[in-house]
Coordinates of C-alpha atoms in Angstrom, one line a residue:
X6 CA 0.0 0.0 0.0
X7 CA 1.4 3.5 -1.2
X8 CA 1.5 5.8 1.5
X9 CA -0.5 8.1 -0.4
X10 CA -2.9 5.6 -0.5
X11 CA -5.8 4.6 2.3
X12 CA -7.0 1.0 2.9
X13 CA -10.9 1.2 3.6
X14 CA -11.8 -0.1 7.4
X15 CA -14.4 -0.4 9.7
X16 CA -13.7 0.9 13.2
X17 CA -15.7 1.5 16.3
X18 CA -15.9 5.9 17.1
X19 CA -15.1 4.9 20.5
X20 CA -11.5 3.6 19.3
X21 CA -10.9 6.7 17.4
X22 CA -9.2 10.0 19.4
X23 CA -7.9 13.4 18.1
X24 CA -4.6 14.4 17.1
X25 CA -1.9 15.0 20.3
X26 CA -1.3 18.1 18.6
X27 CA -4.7 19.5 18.5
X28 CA -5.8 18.9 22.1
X29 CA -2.7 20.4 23.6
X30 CA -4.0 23.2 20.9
X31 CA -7.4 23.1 22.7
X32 CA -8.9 23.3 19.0
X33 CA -10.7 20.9 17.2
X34 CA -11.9 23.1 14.8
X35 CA -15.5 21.9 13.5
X36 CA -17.0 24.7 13.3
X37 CA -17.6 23.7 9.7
X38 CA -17.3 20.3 10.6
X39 CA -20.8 20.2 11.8
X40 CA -22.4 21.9 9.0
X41 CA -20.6 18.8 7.4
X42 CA -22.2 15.9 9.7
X43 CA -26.0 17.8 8.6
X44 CA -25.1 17.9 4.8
X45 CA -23.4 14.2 5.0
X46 CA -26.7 12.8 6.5
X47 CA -28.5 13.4 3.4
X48 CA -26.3 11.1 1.8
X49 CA -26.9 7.5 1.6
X50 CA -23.5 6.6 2.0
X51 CA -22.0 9.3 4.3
X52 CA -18.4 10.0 4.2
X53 CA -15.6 8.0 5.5
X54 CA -13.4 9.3 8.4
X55 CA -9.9 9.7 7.3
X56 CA -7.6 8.2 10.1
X57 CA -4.3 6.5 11.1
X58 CA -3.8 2.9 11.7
X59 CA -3.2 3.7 15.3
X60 CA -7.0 5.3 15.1
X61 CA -5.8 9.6 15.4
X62 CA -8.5 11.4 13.2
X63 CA -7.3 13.6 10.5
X64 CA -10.5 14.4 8.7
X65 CA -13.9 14.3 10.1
X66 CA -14.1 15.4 13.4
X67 CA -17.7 16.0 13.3
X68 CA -18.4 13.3 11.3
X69 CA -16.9 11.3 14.7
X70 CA -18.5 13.3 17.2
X71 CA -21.8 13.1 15.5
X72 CA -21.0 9.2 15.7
X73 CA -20.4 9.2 19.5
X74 CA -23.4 11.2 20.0
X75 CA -25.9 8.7 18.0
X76 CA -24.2 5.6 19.7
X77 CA -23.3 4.3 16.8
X78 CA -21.1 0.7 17.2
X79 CA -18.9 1.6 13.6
X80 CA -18.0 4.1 11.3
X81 CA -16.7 3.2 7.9
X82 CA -12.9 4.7 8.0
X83 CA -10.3 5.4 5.3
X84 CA -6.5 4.1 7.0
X85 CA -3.3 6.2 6.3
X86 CA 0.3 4.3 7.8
X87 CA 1.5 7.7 8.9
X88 CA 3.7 8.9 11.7
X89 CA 2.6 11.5 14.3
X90 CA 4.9 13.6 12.5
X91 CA 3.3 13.0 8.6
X92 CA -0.2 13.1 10.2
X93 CA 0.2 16.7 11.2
X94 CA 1.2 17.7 7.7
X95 CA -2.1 15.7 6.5
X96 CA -4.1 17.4 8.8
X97 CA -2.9 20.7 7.6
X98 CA -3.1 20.4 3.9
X99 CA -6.5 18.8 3.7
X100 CA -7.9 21.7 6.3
X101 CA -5.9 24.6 4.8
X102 CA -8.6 25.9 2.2
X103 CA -11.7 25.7 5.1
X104 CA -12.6 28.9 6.9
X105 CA -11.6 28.6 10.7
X106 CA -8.1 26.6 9.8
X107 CA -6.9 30.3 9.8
X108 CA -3.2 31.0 9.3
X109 CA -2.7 31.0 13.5
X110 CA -3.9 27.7 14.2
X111 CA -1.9 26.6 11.2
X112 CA 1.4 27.6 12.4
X113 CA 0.6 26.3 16.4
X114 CA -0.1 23.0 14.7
X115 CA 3.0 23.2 12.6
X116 CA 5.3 24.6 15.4
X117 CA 4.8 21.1 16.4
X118 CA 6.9 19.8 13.8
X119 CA 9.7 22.0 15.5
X120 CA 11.9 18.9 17.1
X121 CA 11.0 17.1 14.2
X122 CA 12.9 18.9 11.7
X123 CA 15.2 20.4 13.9
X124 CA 16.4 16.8 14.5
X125 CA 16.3 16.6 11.0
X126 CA 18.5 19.4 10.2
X127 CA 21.1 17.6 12.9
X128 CA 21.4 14.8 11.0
X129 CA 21.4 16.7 7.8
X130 CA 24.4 18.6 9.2
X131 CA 26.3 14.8 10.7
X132 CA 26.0 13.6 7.4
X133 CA 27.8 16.4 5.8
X134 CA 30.5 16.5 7.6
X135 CA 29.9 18.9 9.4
X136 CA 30.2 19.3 13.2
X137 CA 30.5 15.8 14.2
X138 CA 28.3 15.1 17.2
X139 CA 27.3 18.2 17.8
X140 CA 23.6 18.9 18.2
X141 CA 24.0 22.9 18.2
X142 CA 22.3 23.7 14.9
X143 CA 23.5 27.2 13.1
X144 CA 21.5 30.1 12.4
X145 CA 21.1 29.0 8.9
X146 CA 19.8 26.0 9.9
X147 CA 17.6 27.3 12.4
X148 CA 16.1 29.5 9.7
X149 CA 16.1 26.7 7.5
X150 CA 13.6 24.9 10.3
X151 CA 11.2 27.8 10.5
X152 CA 11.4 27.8 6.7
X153 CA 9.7 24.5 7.1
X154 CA 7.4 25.0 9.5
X155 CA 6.5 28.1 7.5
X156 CA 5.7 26.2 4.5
X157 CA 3.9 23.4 5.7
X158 CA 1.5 25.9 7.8
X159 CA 1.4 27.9 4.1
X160 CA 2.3 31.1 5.5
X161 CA 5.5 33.3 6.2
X162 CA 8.6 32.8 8.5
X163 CA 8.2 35.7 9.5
X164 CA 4.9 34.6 11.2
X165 CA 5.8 31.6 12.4
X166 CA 8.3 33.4 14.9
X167 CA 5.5 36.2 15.8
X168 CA 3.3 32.7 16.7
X169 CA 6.0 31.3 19.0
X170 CA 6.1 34.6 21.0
X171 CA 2.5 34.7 21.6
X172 CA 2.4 31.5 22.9
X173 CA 5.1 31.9 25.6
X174 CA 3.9 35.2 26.7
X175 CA 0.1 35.4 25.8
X176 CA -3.1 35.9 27.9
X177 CA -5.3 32.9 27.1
X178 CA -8.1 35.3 26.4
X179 CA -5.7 36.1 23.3
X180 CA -4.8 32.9 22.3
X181 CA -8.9 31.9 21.9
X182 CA -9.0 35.1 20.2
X183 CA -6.5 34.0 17.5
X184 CA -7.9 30.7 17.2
X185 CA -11.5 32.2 17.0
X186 CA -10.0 34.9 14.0
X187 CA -11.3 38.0 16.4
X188 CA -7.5 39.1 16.2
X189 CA -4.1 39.2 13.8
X190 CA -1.2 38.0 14.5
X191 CA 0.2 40.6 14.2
X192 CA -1.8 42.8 17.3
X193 CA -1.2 40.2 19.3
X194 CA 2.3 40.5 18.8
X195 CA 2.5 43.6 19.4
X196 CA 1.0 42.9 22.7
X197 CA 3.6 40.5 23.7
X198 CA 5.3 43.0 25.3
X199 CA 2.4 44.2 27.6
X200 CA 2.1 42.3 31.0
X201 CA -0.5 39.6 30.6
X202 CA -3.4 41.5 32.7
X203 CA -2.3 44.9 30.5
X204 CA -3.1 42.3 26.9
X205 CA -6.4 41.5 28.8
X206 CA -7.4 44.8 29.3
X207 CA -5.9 45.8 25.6
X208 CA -8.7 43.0 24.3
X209 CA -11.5 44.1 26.0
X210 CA -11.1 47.5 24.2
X211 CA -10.5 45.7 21.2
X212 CA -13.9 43.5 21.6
X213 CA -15.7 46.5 22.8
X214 CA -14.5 48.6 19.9
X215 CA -15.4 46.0 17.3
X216 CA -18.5 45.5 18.6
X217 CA -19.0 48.7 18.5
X218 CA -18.5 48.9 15.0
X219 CA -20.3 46.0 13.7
X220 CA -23.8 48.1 15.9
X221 CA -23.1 51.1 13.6
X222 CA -22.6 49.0 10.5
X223 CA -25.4 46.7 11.2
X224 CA -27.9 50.1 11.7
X225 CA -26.3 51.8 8.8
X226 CA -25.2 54.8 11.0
X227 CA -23.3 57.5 9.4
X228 CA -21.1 60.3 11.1
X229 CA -22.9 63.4 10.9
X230 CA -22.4 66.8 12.0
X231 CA -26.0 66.9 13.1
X232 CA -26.4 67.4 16.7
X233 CA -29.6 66.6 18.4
X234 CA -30.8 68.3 22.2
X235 CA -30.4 65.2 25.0
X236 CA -33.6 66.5 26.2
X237 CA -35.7 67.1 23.5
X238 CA -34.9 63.7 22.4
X239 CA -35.4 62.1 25.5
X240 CA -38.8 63.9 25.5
X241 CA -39.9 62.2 22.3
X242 CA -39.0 58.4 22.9
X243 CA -40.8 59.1 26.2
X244 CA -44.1 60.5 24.9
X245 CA -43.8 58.2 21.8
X246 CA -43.5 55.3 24.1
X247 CA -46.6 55.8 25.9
X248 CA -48.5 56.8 22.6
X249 CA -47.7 53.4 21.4
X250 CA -46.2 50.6 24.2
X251 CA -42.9 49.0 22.3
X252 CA -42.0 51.6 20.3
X253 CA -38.9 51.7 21.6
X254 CA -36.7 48.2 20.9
X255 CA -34.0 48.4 23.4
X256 CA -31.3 45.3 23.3
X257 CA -28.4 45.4 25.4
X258 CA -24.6 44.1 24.4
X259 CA -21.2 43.8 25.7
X260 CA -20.1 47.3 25.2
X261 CA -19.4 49.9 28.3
X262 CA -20.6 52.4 26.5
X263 CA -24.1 53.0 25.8
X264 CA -25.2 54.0 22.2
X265 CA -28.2 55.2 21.3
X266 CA -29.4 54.6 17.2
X267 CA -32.3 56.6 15.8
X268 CA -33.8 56.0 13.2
X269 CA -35.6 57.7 10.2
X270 CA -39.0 57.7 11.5
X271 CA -37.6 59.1 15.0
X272 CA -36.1 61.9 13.1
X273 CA -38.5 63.1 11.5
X274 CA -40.6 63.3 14.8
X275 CA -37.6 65.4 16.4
X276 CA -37.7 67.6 13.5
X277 CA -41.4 67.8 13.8
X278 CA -41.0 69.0 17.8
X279 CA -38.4 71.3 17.2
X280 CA -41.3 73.4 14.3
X281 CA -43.5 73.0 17.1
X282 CA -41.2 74.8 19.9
X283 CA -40.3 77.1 17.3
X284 CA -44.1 78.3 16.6
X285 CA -44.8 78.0 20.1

């Protein structure tokens, strides 16, 4: 059997377990995974689970969870004979294109590959001669290790080192904030250098500012010069509320600020109270 090649098998869910890798991650990424499990149970033959021969999943973790869930006693399965090592790489490369797989949780699954081709690069360097029992590797070849990291993750070295500083000095709160995509790389980098309750704080602004955002996108609010009288306003939503009971929708959110969104209809009843003062 090619190693690019799977042996079809039949295996119960119960023998099957994620990836090291991914649950020292803390990611299992099936988000889309799920949506997966609904489309494949339209199907009269649902998908196989791609796997090891030692039983590590390395595509179809909803697939497997949806298994555990319905009790089921097997689950057709497709059998790679790949090392921990090769199955990370698999993992990788069949999740790259999916949204979620984003280019953090790439390169934390790919860091580790680290010893791997570090001790590669060793005995790279042993048989060339060169330093003779010696496991110091050179700058060159420590470069030449992120290189590979780099392009198995599909991204840039330069990344790849950004990724190792956040995860020695990073608030969790960050981390699931790079896993979730709520944050780049690079931010978080830049963070790095904050004390881990001063990154906390910095991410709360960041939600709350976001969040902020997304509100005035979602109400299609534009800046305007216009300035509107506190009172006067408050004046209208009060007698317009009592005119008609729930004519004011109030929601709440995560924000520390409170912002107030009028709309068109409001407006026009402001303008129409202002003409009214006026005459008065």
């Amino acid at each position: 059997m090619s190693r690019l090649e799977g042996r079809p098998v039949v295996r119960p869910p119960k023998q099957l377990r994620l990836h090291r890798a991914l649950e020292e991650l803390g990611w299992t990424g099936a988000i889309d995974e799920f949506n997966e499990v609904t489309q494949s149970k339209d199907q009269s033959v649902p998908k196989p689970i791609l796997i090891t021969t030692d039983g590590t999943i390395l595509v179809g973790l909803g697939r497997w969870r949806s298994a555990l869930f319905d009790d089921l006693h097997e689950i057709n399965c497709i059998e790679y004979p790949l090392s921990e090592e090769e199955a990370v790489q698999f993992i990788i490369s069949r999740h790259q294109p999916q949204r979620g797989w984003n280019d953090f949780v790439r390169i934390c699954l790919a860091l580790t590959l680290e010893p791997y081709f570090q001790q590669r690069a060793v005995d790279n360097m042993r048989a060339g001669g060169r330093h003779k029992g010696s496991t110091n590797l050179s700058e060159a070849d420590c470069i030449d290790v992120r290189q590979e990291i780099a392009k198995v993750a599909g991204t840039g070295t330069g990344n790849v080192s950004k990724v190792k500083a956040i995860m020695q000095s990073s608030h969790r709160s960050i981390i699931v904030g790079l896993q979730n995509g709520l944050l780049r790389i690079h931010r978080a980098w830049l963070w790095c250098k904050l004390s881990k309750l001063q990154q906390k704080e910095e991410f709360a602004r960041y939600e709350e500012e976001r969040f902020r955002r997304k509100i005035m996108r979602q109400f299609s609010v534009e800046h305007s010069d216009r300035s509107l009288d506190p009172a006067q306003t408050i004046e209208v939503l009060q007698r317009e509320e009592a005119r008609q009971p729930g004519f004011l929708a109030i929601r709440t959110s995560r924000s520390r600020r409170t912002v107030l969104v009028l709309g068109q209809d409001l407006l026009a009843k402001l303008d129409a109270h202002k003409e009214i003062n006026f005459l008065a």
